[in-house]
Short mmCIF file of C-alpha atoms and ligand atoms in Angstrom, two decimals:
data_model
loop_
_atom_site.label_atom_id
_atom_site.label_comp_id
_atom_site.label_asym_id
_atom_site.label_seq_id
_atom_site.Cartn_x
_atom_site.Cartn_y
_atom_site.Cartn_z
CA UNK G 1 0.00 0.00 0.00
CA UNK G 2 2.53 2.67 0.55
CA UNK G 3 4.06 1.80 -2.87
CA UNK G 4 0.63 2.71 -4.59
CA UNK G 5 0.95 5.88 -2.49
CA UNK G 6 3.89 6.86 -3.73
CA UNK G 7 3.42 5.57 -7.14
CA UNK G 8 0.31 8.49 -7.46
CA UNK G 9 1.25 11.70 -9.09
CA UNK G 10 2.36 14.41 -6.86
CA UNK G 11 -0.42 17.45 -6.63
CA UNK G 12 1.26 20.93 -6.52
CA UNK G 13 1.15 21.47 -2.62
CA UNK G 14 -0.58 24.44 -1.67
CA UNK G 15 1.35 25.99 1.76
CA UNK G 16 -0.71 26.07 4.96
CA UNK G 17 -1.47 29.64 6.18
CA UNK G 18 0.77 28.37 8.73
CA UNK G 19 3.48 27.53 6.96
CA UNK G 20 2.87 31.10 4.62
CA UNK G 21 4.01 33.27 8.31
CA UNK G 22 6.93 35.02 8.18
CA UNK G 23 7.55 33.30 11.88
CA UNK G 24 7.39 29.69 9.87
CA UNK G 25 9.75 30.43 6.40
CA UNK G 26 6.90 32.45 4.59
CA UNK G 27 7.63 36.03 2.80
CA UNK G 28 7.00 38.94 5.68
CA UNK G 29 3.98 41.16 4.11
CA UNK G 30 6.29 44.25 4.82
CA UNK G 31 9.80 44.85 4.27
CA UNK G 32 11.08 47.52 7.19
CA UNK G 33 12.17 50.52 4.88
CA UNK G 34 8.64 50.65 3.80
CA UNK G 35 7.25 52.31 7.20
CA UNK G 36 8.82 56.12 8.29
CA UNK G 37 9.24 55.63 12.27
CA UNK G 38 8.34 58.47 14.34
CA UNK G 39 9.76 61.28 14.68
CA UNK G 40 10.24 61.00 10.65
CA UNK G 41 12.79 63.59 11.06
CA UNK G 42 13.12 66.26 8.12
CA UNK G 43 15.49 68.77 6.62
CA UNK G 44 13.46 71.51 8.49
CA UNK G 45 14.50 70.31 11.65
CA UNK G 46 17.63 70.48 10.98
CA UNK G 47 17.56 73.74 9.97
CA UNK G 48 15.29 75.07 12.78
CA UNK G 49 18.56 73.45 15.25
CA UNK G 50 20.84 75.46 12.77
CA UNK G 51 19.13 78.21 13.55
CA UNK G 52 18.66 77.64 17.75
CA UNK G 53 22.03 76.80 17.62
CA UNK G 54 23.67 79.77 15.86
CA UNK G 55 21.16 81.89 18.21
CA UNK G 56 23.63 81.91 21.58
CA UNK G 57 22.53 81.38 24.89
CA UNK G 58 20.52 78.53 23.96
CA UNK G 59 20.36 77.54 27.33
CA UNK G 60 18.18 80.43 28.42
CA UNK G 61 14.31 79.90 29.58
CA UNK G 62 13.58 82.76 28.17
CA UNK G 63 15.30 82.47 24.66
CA UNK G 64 13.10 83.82 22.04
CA UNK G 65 12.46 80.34 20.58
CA UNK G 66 11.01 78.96 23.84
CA UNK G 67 8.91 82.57 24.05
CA UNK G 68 7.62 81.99 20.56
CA UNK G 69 6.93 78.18 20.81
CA UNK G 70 4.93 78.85 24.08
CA UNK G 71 3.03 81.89 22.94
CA UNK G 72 2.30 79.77 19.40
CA UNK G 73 1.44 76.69 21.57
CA UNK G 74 -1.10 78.85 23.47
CA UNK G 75 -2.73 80.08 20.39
CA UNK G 76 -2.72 76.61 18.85
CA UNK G 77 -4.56 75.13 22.27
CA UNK G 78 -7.36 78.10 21.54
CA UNK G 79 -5.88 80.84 24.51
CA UNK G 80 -4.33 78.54 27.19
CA UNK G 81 -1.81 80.09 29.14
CA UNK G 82 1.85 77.80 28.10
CA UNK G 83 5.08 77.51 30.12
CA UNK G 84 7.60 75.21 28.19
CA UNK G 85 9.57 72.88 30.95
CA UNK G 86 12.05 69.93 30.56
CA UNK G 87 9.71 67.61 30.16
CA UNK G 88 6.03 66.70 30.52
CA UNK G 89 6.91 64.55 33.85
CA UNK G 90 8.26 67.74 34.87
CA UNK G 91 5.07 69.57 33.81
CA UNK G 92 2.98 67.06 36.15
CA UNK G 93 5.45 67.22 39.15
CA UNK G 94 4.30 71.31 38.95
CA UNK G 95 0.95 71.22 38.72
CA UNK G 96 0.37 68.84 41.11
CA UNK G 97 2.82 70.64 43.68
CA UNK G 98 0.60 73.67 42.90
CA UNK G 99 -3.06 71.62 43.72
CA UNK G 100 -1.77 69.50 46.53
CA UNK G 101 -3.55 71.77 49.33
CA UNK G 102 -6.66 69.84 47.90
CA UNK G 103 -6.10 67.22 49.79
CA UNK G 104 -3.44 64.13 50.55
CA UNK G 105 -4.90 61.65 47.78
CA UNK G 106 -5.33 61.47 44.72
CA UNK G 107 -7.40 59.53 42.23
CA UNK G 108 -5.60 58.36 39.03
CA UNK G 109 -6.23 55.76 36.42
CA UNK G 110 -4.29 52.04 37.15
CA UNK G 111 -3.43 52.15 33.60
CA UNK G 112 -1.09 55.12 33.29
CA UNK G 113 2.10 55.86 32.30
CA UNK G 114 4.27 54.84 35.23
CA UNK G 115 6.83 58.23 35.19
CA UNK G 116 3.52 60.19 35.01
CA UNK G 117 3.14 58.65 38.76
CA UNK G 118 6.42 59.35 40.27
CA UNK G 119 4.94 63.53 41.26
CA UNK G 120 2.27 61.77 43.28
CA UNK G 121 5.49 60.41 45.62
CA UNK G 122 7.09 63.99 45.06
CA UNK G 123 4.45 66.10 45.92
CA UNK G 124 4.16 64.71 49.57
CA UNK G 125 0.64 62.78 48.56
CA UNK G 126 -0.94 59.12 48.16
CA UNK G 127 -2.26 57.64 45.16
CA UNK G 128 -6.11 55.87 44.74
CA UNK G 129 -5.92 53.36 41.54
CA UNK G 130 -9.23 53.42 39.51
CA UNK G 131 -10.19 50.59 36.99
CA UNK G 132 -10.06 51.45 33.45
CA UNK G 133 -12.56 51.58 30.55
CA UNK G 134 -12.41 48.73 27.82
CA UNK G 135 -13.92 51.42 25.41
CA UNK G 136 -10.84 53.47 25.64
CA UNK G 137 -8.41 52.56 27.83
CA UNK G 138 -8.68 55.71 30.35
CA UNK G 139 -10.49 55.73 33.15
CA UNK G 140 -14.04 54.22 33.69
CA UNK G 141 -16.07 56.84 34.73
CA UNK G 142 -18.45 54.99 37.01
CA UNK G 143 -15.43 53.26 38.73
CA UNK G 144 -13.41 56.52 39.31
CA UNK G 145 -17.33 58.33 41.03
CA UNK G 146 -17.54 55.50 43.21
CA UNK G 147 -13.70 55.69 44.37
CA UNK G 148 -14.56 59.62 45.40
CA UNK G 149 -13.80 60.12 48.80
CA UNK G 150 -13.03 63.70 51.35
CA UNK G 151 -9.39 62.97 51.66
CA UNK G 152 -9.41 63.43 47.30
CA UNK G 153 -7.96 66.40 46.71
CA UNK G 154 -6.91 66.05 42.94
CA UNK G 155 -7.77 63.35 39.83
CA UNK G 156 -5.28 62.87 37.41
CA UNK G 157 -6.41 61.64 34.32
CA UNK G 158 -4.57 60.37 31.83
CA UNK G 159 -5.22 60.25 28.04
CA UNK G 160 -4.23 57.29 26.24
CA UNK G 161 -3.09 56.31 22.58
CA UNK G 162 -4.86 59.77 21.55
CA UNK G 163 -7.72 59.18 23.47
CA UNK G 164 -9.96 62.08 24.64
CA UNK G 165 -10.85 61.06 28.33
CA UNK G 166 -14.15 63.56 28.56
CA UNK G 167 -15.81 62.03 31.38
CA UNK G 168 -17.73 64.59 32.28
CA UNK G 169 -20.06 63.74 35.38
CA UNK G 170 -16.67 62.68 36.93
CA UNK G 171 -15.35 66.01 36.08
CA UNK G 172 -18.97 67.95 37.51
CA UNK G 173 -18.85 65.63 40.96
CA UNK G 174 -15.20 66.48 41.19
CA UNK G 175 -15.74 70.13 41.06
CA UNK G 176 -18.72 70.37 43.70
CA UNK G 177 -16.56 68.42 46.00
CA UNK G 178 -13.69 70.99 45.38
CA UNK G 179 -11.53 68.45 44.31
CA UNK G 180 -8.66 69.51 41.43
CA UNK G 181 -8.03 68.02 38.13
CA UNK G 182 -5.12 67.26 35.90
CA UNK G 183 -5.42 66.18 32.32
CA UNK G 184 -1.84 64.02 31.47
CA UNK G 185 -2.66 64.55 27.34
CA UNK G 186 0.84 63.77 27.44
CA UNK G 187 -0.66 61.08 24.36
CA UNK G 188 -3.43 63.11 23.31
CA UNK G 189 -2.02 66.73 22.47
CA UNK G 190 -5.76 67.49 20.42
CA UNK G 191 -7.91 67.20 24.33
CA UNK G 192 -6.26 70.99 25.29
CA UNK G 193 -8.26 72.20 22.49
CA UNK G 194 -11.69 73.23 22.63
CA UNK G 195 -14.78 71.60 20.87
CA UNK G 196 -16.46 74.11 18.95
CA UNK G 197 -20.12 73.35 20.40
CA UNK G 198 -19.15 72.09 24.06
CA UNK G 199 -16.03 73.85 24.59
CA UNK G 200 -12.81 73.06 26.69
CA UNK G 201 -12.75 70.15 28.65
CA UNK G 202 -12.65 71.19 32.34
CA UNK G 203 -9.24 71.42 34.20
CA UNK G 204 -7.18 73.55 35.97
CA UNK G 205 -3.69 72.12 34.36
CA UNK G 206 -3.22 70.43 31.59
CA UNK G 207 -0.11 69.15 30.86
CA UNK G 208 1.99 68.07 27.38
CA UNK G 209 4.84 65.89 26.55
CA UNK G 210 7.51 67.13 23.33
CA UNK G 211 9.43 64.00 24.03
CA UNK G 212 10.30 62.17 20.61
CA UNK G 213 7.55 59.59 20.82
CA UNK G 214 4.67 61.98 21.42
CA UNK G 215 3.07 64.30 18.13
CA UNK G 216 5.94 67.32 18.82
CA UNK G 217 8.76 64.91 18.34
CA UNK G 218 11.00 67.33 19.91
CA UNK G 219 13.60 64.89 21.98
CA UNK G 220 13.19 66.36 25.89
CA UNK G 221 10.48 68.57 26.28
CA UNK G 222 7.34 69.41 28.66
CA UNK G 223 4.41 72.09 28.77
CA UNK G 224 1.94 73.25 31.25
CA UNK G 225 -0.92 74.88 30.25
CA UNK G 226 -4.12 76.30 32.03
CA UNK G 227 -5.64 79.58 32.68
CA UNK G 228 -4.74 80.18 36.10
CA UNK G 229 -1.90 82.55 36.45
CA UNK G 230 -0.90 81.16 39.28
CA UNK G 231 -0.73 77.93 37.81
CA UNK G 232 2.02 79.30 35.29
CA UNK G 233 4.00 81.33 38.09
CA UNK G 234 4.50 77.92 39.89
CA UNK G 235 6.59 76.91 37.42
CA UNK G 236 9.28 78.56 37.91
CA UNK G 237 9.40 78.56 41.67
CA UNK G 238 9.04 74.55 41.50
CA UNK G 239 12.11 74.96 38.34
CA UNK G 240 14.61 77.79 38.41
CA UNK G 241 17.25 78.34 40.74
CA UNK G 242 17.73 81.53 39.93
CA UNK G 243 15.49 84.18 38.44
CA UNK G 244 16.88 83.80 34.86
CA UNK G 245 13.45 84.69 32.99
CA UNK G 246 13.41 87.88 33.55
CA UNK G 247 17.02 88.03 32.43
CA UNK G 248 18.51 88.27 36.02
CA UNK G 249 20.88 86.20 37.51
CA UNK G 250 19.97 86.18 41.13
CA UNK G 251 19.65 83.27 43.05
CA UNK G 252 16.16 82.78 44.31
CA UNK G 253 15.39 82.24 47.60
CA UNK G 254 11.76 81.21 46.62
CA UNK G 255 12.92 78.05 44.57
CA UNK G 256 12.73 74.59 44.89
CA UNK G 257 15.88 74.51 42.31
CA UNK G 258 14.84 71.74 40.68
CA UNK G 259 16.19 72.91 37.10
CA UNK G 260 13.28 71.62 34.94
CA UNK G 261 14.19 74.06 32.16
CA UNK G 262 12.82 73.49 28.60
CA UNK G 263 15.25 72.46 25.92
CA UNK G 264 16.06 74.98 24.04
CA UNK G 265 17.18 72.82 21.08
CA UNK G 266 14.31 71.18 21.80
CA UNK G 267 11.73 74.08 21.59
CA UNK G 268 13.43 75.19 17.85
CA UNK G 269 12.44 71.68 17.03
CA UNK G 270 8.85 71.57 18.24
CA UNK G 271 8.17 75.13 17.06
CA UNK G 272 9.21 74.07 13.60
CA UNK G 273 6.37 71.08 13.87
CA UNK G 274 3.98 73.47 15.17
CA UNK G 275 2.92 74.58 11.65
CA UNK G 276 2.04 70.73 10.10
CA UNK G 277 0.55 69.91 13.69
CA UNK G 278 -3.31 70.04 12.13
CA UNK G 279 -2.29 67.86 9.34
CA UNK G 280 -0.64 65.67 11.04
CA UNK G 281 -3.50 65.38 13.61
CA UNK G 282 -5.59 64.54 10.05
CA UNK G 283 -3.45 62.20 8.52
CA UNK G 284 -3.36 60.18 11.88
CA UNK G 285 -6.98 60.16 11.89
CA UNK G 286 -7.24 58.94 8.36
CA UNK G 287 -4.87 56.40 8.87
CA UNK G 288 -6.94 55.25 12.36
CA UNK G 289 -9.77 54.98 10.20
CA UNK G 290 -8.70 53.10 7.63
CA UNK G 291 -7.36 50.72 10.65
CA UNK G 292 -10.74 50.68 12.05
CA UNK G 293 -12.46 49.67 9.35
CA UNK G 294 -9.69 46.49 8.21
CA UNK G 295 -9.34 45.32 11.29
CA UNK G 296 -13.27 45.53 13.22
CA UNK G 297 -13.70 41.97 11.60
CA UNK G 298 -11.35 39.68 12.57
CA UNK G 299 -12.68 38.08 15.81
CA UNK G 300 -11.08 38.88 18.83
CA UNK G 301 -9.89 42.09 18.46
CA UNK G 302 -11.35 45.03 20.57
CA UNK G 303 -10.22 48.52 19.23
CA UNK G 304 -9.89 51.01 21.87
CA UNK G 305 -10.55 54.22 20.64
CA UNK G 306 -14.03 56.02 20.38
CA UNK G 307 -14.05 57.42 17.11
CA UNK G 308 -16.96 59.90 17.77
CA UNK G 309 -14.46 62.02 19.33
CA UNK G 310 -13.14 64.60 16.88
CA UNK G 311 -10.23 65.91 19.28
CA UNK G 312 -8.74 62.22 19.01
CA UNK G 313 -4.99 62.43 18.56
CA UNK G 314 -4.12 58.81 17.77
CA UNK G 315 -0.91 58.57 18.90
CA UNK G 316 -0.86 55.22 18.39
CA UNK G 317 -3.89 52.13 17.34
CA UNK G 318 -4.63 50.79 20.59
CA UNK G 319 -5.99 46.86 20.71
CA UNK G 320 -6.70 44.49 23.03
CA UNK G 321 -6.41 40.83 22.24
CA UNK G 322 -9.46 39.19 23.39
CA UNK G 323 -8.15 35.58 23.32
CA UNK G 324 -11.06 33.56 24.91
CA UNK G 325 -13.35 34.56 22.31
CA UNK G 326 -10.96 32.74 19.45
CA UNK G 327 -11.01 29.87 21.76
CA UNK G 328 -7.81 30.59 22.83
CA UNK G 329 -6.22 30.65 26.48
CA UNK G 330 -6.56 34.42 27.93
CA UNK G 331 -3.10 34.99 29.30
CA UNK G 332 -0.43 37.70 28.17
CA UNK G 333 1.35 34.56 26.31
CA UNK G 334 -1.37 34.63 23.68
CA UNK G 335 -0.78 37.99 23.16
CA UNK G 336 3.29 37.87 23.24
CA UNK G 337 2.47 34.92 20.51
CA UNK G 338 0.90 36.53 18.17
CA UNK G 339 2.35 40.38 18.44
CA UNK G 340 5.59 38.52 17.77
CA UNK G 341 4.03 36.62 14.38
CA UNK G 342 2.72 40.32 13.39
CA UNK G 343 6.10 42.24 14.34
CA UNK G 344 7.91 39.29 11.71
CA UNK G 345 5.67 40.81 9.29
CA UNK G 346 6.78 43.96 9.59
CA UNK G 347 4.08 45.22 11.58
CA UNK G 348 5.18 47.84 14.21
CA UNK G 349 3.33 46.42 17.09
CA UNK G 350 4.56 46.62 20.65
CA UNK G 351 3.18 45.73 24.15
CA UNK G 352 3.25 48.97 26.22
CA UNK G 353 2.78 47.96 29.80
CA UNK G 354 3.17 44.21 31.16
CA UNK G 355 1.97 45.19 34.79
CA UNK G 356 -0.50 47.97 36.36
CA UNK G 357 1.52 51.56 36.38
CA UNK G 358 2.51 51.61 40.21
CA UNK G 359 4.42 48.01 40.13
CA UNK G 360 7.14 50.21 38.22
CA UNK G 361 7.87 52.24 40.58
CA UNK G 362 9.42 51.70 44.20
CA UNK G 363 6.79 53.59 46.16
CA UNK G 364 3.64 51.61 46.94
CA UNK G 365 4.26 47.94 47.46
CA UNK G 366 1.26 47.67 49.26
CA UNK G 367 -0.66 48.38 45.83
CA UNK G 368 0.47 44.81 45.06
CA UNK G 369 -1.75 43.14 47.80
CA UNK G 370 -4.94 45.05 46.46
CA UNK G 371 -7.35 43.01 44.89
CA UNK G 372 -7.08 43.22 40.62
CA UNK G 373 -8.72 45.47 38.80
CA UNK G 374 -10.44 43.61 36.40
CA UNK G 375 -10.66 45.90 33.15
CA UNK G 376 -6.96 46.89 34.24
CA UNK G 377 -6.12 43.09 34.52
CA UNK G 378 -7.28 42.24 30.99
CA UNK G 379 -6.21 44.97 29.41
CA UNK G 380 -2.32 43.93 30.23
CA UNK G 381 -3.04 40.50 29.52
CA UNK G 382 -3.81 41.52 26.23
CA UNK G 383 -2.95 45.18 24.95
CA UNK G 384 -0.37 46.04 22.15
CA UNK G 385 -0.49 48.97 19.77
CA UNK G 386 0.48 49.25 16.15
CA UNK G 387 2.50 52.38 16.64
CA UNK G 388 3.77 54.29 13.38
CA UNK G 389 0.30 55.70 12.17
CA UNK G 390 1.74 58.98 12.32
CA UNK G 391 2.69 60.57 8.44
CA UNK G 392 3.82 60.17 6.07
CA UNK G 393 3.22 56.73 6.46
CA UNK G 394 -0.52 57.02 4.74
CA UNK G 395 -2.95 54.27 3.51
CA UNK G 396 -0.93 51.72 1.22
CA UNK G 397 1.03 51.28 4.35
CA UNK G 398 -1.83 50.80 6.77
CA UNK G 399 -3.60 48.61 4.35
CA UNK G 400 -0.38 46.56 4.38
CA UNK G 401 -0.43 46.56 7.89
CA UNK G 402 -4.31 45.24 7.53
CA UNK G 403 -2.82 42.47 4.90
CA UNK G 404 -0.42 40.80 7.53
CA UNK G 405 -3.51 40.63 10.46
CA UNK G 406 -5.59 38.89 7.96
CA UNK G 407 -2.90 36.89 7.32
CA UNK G 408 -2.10 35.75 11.14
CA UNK G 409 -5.75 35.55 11.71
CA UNK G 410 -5.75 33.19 8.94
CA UNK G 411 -3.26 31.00 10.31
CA UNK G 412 -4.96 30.99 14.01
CA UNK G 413 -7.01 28.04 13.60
CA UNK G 414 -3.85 25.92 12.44
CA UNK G 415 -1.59 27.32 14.96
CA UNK G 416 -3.99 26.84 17.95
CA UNK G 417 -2.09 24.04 19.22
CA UNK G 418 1.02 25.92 19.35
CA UNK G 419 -0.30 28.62 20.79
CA UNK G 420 -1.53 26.65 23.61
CA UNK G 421 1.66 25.08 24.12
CA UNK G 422 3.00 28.30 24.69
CA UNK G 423 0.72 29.75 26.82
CA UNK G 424 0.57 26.50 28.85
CA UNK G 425 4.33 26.30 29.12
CA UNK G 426 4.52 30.08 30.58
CA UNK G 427 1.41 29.17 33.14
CA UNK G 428 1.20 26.74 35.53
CA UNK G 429 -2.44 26.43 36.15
CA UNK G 430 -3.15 25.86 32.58
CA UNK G 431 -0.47 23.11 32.28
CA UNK G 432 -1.69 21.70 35.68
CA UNK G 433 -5.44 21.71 33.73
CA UNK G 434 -4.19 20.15 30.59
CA UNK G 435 -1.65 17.54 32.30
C1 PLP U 1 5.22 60.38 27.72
C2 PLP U 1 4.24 60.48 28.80
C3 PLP U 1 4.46 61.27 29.94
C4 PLP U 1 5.78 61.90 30.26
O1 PLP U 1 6.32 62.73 29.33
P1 PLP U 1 7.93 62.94 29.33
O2 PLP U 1 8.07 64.17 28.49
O3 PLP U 1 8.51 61.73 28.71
O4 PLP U 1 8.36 63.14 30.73
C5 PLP U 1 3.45 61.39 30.85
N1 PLP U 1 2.28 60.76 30.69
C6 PLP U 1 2.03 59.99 29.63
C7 PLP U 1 0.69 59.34 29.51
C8 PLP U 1 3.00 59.79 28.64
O5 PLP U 1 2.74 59.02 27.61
#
């Protein structure tokens, strides 16, 4: 019998969608020069650092650059009041220094950019983690009322991927219990501005990273913004050690010295961006919409962003891997799995945070006891982001991006086994179940 086998004609074999992955000897769908990474630097840039650094005294706080970019910024964000610092950590340390009279906690999403949680620690006060929202990421309104308490004196809310975090009965409760708030748009540069129907959302400080990841791709860079001008004063008793804004050199007995002075290479940088900052805004909307619309149908994929929000900044396409529903185990191996068959496509996917935000930091081991926050919990178990959406990648690119998911997804049924091995082999209790 396995003579006749052998002795019938071979049939062209058609690979597996298995065996067509990049991760298993198949052609990747994109080849790396094809995407621009972020910041997609440009000839103007280096002209605008030309310029700062031909300028002199580029070290100055108040160099003309870092007036302009602030007083630009400001008209950008629709007449906030803008003081450039080193960075936007910096930017939160100082407004919440400013608020922290409020009271000695505050009330801050679990899923947050750890360094955005170090000025809780710095400003003498005690964090309260709220659960996130699985529509957005940021956090869940209803959660964050019921976590209100007297000893809140401030919420810090953070704005993820682009996200807009409105939430605006949270914001109305916080004010009549004269509790502060801080918008991190650290991610989300487009929530300063205001909507032209509803207007600004409500805040006394928001603050903005021009680190290179975030939309002013500036390398080391921070802003604080708000209408209180006391707000804005507080900067530069929290920064300077000496008085150099007005041009003097005397050392200030006032100061906390902590030096967090804008970049003034930095600023020439981020002012030169300033003028593409709308289109930019656009073409990263465009992009997240053609995303949206590939990706809503493959199973198991929840796309956190609300796209009814116009202010959106989509820094990056937020997912979350919702393995049970493809029958697959729900632990962060899935994910690692199959972000690692997209990223040997040439997708640029990566997994942002493995643990809730506080876990990073030395401060509050007693968070760790806590019982889970169960939106939080999933949403590290199975985030990752596709990250360069920004121009001028544009929509061949995206679609390509579309092309390899379809092609993974493809592959899932085949590679279920595997997968399970995996996740079985980094979890205990699953191996314990299977064995
Ligand atoms: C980047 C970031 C910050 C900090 O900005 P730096 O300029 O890097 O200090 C704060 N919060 C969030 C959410 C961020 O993404």
């Amino acid at each position: 019998m396995p003579r006749h086998a052998a002795l019938r004609p071979a049939r062209p074999r058609i690979p597996s969608p298995k065996a067509t992955l990049a991760a298993y000897g198949g052609r990747p769908v994109l080849s790396p020069e094809r995407i621009a990474r972020w910041p997609a630097p440009s000839l103007d840039h280096v002209s605008a650092l030309i310029e700062a650094a031909r300028s002199g005294r580029y070290h100055r706080v108040n160099h003309p650059i870092v007036s302009q970019l602030e007083d630009a910024l400001g008209q950008w964000s629709g007449g906030l009041k803008v003081r450039a610092v080193g960075s936007g950590t910096a930017a939160i340390h100082i407004a919440l220094d400013y608020l922290r009279e409020h009271g000695p906690k505050i009330l801050t999403p679990a899923l947050n950019w750890p360094g955005a949680l170090g000025p809780i620690h710095f400003a003498g006060l005690e964090p309260v983690f709220a659960d996130v929202s699985l529509e957005d990421g940021c956090i869940d309104e209803n959660e964050a009322l019921a976590k209100l308490s007297p000893e809140i004196g401030v919420l810090l809310l953070s704005h993820l991927f682009g996200n807009v975090s409105e939430v605006p009965r949270l914001r109305q409760t916080a004010r009549t219990l004269d509790i502060a708030i801080v918008d991190d748009c650290a991610q989300a540069i487009g929530a300063v501005r205001p909507q032209p129907d509803a207007g600004r959302i409500d805040s006394d400080a928001f603050t903005l990273s021009g680190n290179g990841a975030k939309h002013l791709g500036a390398g080391e860079l921070g802003f604080l913004c708000g209408t209180n001008g006391g707000l804005i004063e507080h900067v530069d008793r929290v920064s300077l050690s000496s008085s150099a804004r007005d041009g003097g050199r005397v050392f200030a007995p006032m100061s906390y010295g902590l030096n967090y002075r804008p970049n003034v290479l930095s600023a020439a940088v981020a002012l030169s961006r300033l003028p593409g900052l709308d289109e930019q805004l656009a073409a990263r909307a465009e992009n997240a919409a053609i995303l949206r619309i590939g990706l809503s149908g493959l199973p198991g994929l929840r796309i956190l962003h609300r796209f009814t929000e116009a202010r959106n900044s989509y820094l990056n396409f937020a997912l979350l891997l919702e393995a049970g529903e493809l029958g697959l185990p729900a632990v962060p191996a899935t994910r690692d799995f199959i972000v690692d068959l997209l990223l040997q496509e040439g997708v640029p996917v990566w997994i942002w945070l493995r643990r809730p935000a506080w876990a990073y930091l030395p401060f509050w081991p007693e968070e760790a006891e806590r019982p889970p926050l169960p939106n939080t919990e999933k949403l590290l178990a199975g985030l990752f982001d596709i990250v360069e959406i920004a121009p001028p990648n544009g929509s061949d690119v995206m679609r390509a991006y579309i092309a390899a998911f379809e092609k993974v997804w493809t592959a899932l049924p085949e590679l279920a086994p595997d997968i399970r091995k995996a996740a079985g082999d980094s979890d205990g209790r699953i191996q314990a179940g299977r064995g």
